[in-house]
Amino acid sequence: MTDLTGKTALVTGSVQGIGLAIAEALAGAGARIAVHGIAGDMEIREACAHLEKAGAPEAEFFHGDLRDADETARLMKAVAAWGGPDILVNNAGIQHTAPLAEMPRATWDAILAVNLSAAFATMQAALPGMAARGYGRVINIASVHGLVASVEKAPYVAAKFGLVGLSRVAALEYAAAGTKAQGGVTVNCICPGWTETSLIEPQVAARAKAHGGDRDAGIADLLAEKQPSRRTSDPSEIGALALWLCAPIAHNVTGTAIPVDGGWTAQ
């Protein structure tokens, strides 16, 4: 099992969904968790308490609006002062669908800022310290849309393709840092397909209604066009993969974009 005792992990967008599941997996291995996201005080307290119950020695919330470069810089300075990060998970993301001709420029700017530019800033701040310590993990939560495109998602697809490319550059630049014994420094992307989070629940409910309330049939119908398995992933599955990537044994797994998509990108 992966032992992250003494390690500090920053997981952006970790108050719910995939981010919380990844934070929970890392907490279970003994990592301190720097929690981040957009949430009210009650949700923040619940997330931190949940992660400490899961095994984190400490879970503390750090604020930072990733649309703002100055706030992102302050976030990274605060986490560095707290003792990390040894592990950086760029999970926070925003989405908006519209045809290319109708996509507002402000929406394009916001999606690129959160989904790509913020990851550049957090990696730029964190990677030198990881290299100096001989151990570091950057896990960028991209998407199948970092590997294939879909209509009406121009800024999201552009950002996720960019995130995969950025990660590969960083992986090459830091490939020789550290040793096998230390664990080295790796940079990878996880590219989820349909994953069961609150974001897709309205679509699942609508499809289930069309199938007489059968949720499984609704999910299969929703996924039929693109995900051959016709099964969603659970956020905990993404968490388990992220945890494995943090293990010393994964020291030579770097520069990858790993799909968890039921065969979507194999077509």
Coordinates of C-alpha atoms in Angstrom, one line a residue:
M1 CA 0.0 0.0 0.0
T2 CA 1.1 3.6 -0.6
D3 CA 2.3 5.4 2.5
L4 CA 2.0 9.1 2.3
T5 CA 2.9 9.8 5.9
G6 CA 4.7 13.1 6.1
K7 CA 3.5 14.3 2.7
T8 CA 1.3 17.3 2.0
A9 CA -1.2 17.3 -0.9
L10 CA -3.0 20.2 -2.5
V11 CA -6.1 19.1 -4.3
T12 CA -7.9 22.0 -6.1
G13 CA -11.7 21.7 -6.2
S14 CA -11.7 19.2 -3.4
V15 CA -14.9 20.0 -1.5
Q16 CA -16.9 17.7 -3.6
G17 CA -16.9 15.2 -6.5
I18 CA -13.8 13.8 -8.1
G19 CA -11.6 16.2 -6.1
L20 CA -13.0 15.2 -2.8
A21 CA -12.6 11.5 -3.7
I22 CA -9.0 12.0 -4.6
A23 CA -8.4 13.9 -1.4
E24 CA -10.0 11.1 0.5
A25 CA -7.7 8.5 -1.1
L26 CA -4.6 10.5 -0.3
A27 CA -5.9 11.1 3.3
G28 CA -6.4 7.4 3.7
A29 CA -2.7 6.9 2.9
G30 CA -1.7 9.5 5.6
A31 CA -1.2 12.7 3.6
R32 CA -2.0 16.1 5.0
I33 CA -4.6 17.7 2.8
A34 CA -4.7 21.3 1.6
V35 CA -8.4 21.6 0.7
H36 CA -9.5 24.1 -1.9
G37 CA -12.7 25.0 -3.7
I38 CA -15.8 27.2 -3.9
A39 CA -18.0 26.4 -1.0
G40 CA -19.8 27.8 2.0
D41 CA -18.4 27.6 5.6
M42 CA -20.5 24.5 6.5
E43 CA -19.4 22.6 3.4
I44 CA -15.8 23.5 4.0
R45 CA -15.9 22.3 7.7
E46 CA -17.6 19.1 6.6
A47 CA -15.0 18.4 3.9
C48 CA -12.1 19.0 6.3
A49 CA -13.7 16.8 9.1
H50 CA -14.4 14.1 6.6
L51 CA -10.8 14.0 5.4
E52 CA -9.4 13.9 8.9
K53 CA -11.8 11.0 9.7
A54 CA -10.5 9.3 6.5
G55 CA -6.9 9.4 7.9
A56 CA -5.4 12.9 7.2
P57 CA -3.4 14.1 10.1
E58 CA -4.6 17.6 9.1
A59 CA -7.0 19.0 6.6
E60 CA -7.0 22.7 6.2
F61 CA -8.9 24.9 3.7
F62 CA -7.1 27.4 1.5
H63 CA -9.0 30.0 -0.5
G64 CA -8.1 31.1 -4.0
D65 CA -10.1 32.1 -7.0
L66 CA -8.3 30.3 -9.9
R67 CA -9.6 32.8 -12.4
D68 CA -7.3 35.4 -10.8
A69 CA -3.6 34.9 -11.2
D70 CA -2.7 37.0 -8.1
E71 CA -5.1 34.9 -6.0
T72 CA -3.6 31.7 -7.4
A73 CA -0.1 32.9 -6.5
R74 CA -1.3 33.7 -2.9
L75 CA -2.8 30.2 -2.7
M76 CA 0.5 28.6 -3.6
K77 CA 2.5 30.7 -1.1
A78 CA 0.1 29.9 1.7
V79 CA 0.3 26.1 1.0
A80 CA 4.1 26.3 0.7
A81 CA 4.2 28.0 4.1
W82 CA 2.0 25.2 5.5
G83 CA 4.7 22.6 4.4
G84 CA 4.0 21.6 0.9
P85 CA 2.9 20.6 -1.6
D86 CA 4.6 17.3 -2.2
I87 CA 1.6 16.3 -4.2
L88 CA -0.4 18.7 -6.5
V89 CA -3.7 17.6 -8.0
N90 CA -5.2 20.2 -10.4
N91 CA -8.8 19.1 -10.4
A92 CA -10.8 22.3 -10.3
G93 CA -12.6 23.1 -13.6
I94 CA -15.5 24.9 -15.1
Q95 CA -17.5 24.2 -18.2
H96 CA -20.0 25.9 -20.5
T97 CA -21.5 24.5 -23.7
A98 CA -22.4 26.7 -26.7
P99 CA -21.6 26.7 -30.4
L100 CA -18.3 28.2 -31.3
A101 CA -19.9 31.1 -33.0
E102 CA -22.0 31.9 -29.9
M103 CA -19.4 31.3 -27.2
P104 CA -18.9 34.5 -25.2
R105 CA -15.3 35.7 -25.1
A106 CA -15.6 36.2 -21.3
T107 CA -16.6 32.5 -20.9
W108 CA -13.6 31.5 -23.1
D109 CA -11.3 33.5 -20.9
A110 CA -12.7 32.1 -17.6
I111 CA -12.6 28.5 -18.7
L112 CA -9.0 28.8 -20.0
A113 CA -8.0 30.6 -16.8
V114 CA -9.3 27.9 -14.4
N115 CA -8.7 24.8 -16.5
L116 CA -5.3 25.6 -18.0
S117 CA -3.6 28.8 -16.8
A118 CA -4.2 28.0 -13.1
A119 CA -2.5 24.6 -13.6
F120 CA 0.4 26.3 -15.2
A121 CA 0.7 28.7 -12.2
T122 CA 0.4 26.0 -9.6
M123 CA 2.9 23.7 -11.3
Q124 CA 5.4 26.5 -11.8
A125 CA 5.2 27.2 -8.1
A126 CA 5.3 23.6 -6.8
L127 CA 7.7 21.7 -9.1
P128 CA 11.0 23.3 -8.1
G129 CA 10.4 22.4 -4.5
M130 CA 9.5 18.8 -5.5
A131 CA 12.7 18.5 -7.5
A132 CA 14.7 19.8 -4.5
R133 CA 13.2 17.2 -2.2
G134 CA 13.6 14.4 -4.8
Y135 CA 9.9 13.4 -4.6
G136 CA 6.9 15.1 -6.2
R137 CA 3.7 14.2 -7.9
V138 CA 1.6 16.4 -10.2
I139 CA -1.7 14.8 -11.2
N140 CA -3.8 16.9 -13.6
I141 CA -7.4 16.0 -14.0
A142 CA -7.9 16.5 -17.7
S143 CA -10.8 14.7 -19.4
V144 CA -11.5 12.5 -22.4
H145 CA -11.8 16.0 -23.9
G146 CA -8.1 16.4 -23.6
L147 CA -7.8 13.5 -26.1
V148 CA -10.9 13.8 -28.3
A149 CA -13.2 16.7 -29.1
S150 CA -17.0 17.2 -28.8
V151 CA -19.2 19.9 -30.3
E152 CA -20.1 23.0 -28.4
K153 CA -17.2 22.7 -26.0
A154 CA -14.5 24.8 -27.7
P155 CA -12.9 26.4 -24.6
Y156 CA -13.1 23.3 -22.5
V157 CA -11.6 21.1 -25.2
A158 CA -8.9 23.6 -25.9
A159 CA -8.0 23.9 -22.2
K160 CA -7.9 20.1 -21.7
F161 CA -5.8 19.5 -24.8
G162 CA -3.5 22.3 -23.5
L163 CA -3.4 20.7 -20.1
V164 CA -2.2 17.4 -21.6
G165 CA 0.5 19.1 -23.6
L166 CA 1.6 21.2 -20.6
S167 CA 1.8 18.1 -18.5
R168 CA 4.0 16.4 -21.0
V169 CA 6.4 19.3 -21.2
A170 CA 6.7 19.4 -17.4
A171 CA 7.2 15.7 -17.2
L172 CA 10.1 15.9 -19.6
E173 CA 11.7 18.8 -17.7
Y174 CA 11.5 17.1 -14.4
A175 CA 12.0 13.5 -15.5
A176 CA 15.5 13.2 -14.0
A177 CA 14.7 14.8 -10.7
G178 CA 15.2 12.6 -7.6
T179 CA 16.0 8.9 -7.5
K180 CA 14.2 5.6 -7.6
A181 CA 14.6 5.3 -3.8
Q182 CA 13.2 8.9 -3.3
G183 CA 10.4 8.3 -5.8
G184 CA 11.3 11.0 -8.3
V185 CA 9.1 13.7 -9.7
T186 CA 6.3 12.7 -12.1
V187 CA 3.6 14.7 -14.0
N188 CA 0.6 12.9 -15.4
C189 CA -3.0 13.5 -16.5
I190 CA -6.0 11.4 -15.7
C191 CA -8.7 11.7 -18.3
P192 CA -12.1 10.7 -17.0
G193 CA -15.1 9.9 -19.2
W194 CA -18.6 9.9 -17.7
T195 CA -18.2 9.9 -14.0
E196 CA -20.9 9.9 -11.4
T197 CA -20.9 13.3 -9.8
S198 CA -23.6 15.8 -9.1
L199 CA -22.9 17.5 -12.4
I200 CA -24.3 14.7 -14.5
E201 CA -27.2 13.8 -12.1
P202 CA -29.8 15.9 -13.9
Q203 CA -29.0 14.2 -17.2
V204 CA -29.2 10.8 -15.6
A205 CA -32.5 11.6 -14.0
A206 CA -34.0 12.8 -17.3
R207 CA -32.9 9.6 -19.1
A208 CA -34.1 7.4 -16.3
K209 CA -37.5 9.0 -16.5
A210 CA -37.7 8.1 -20.1
H211 CA -37.0 4.5 -19.1
G212 CA -39.8 4.3 -16.5
G213 CA -37.5 5.3 -13.6
D214 CA -34.8 2.7 -14.3
R215 CA -31.6 4.5 -13.4
D216 CA -29.3 1.9 -14.9
A217 CA -31.1 2.0 -18.2
G218 CA -31.0 5.8 -18.1
I219 CA -27.2 5.7 -17.6
A220 CA -26.8 3.2 -20.4
D221 CA -28.8 5.4 -22.7
L222 CA -26.9 8.5 -21.8
L223 CA -23.5 6.8 -22.3
A224 CA -24.5 4.8 -25.5
E225 CA -23.2 7.4 -27.9
K226 CA -19.7 7.7 -26.6
Q227 CA -18.7 5.3 -23.7
P228 CA -18.8 1.7 -25.0
S229 CA -18.9 0.1 -21.5
R230 CA -22.2 2.0 -20.9
R231 CA -21.1 2.2 -17.2
T232 CA -20.1 5.4 -15.4
S233 CA -17.0 5.6 -13.2
D234 CA -17.3 6.3 -9.5
P235 CA -15.1 9.2 -8.2
S236 CA -13.4 6.8 -5.9
E237 CA -12.0 4.9 -8.9
I238 CA -10.3 8.1 -10.0
G239 CA -9.0 8.5 -6.4
A240 CA -7.6 5.0 -6.4
L241 CA -5.7 5.7 -9.6
A242 CA -4.4 9.0 -8.3
L243 CA -3.1 7.3 -5.1
W244 CA -1.3 4.7 -7.2
L245 CA 0.4 7.4 -9.2
C246 CA 1.7 8.8 -5.9
A247 CA 3.5 5.6 -5.0
P248 CA 7.3 5.3 -5.3
I249 CA 6.7 2.3 -7.6
A250 CA 5.2 4.7 -10.2
H251 CA 8.5 6.7 -10.5
N252 CA 8.8 5.9 -14.2
V253 CA 5.1 6.6 -15.0
T254 CA 5.3 10.2 -16.2
G255 CA 4.1 12.3 -19.2
T256 CA 1.0 10.0 -19.6
A257 CA -2.7 10.9 -20.2
I258 CA -4.6 7.9 -18.7
P259 CA -8.2 7.6 -19.9
V260 CA -10.8 6.2 -17.5
D261 CA -13.5 6.2 -20.1
G262 CA -15.0 2.7 -20.8
G263 CA -13.3 2.6 -24.2
W264 CA -14.5 6.1 -25.4
T265 CA -11.1 7.2 -26.7
A266 CA -10.3 3.7 -28.1
Q267 CA -12.8 4.1 -30.8

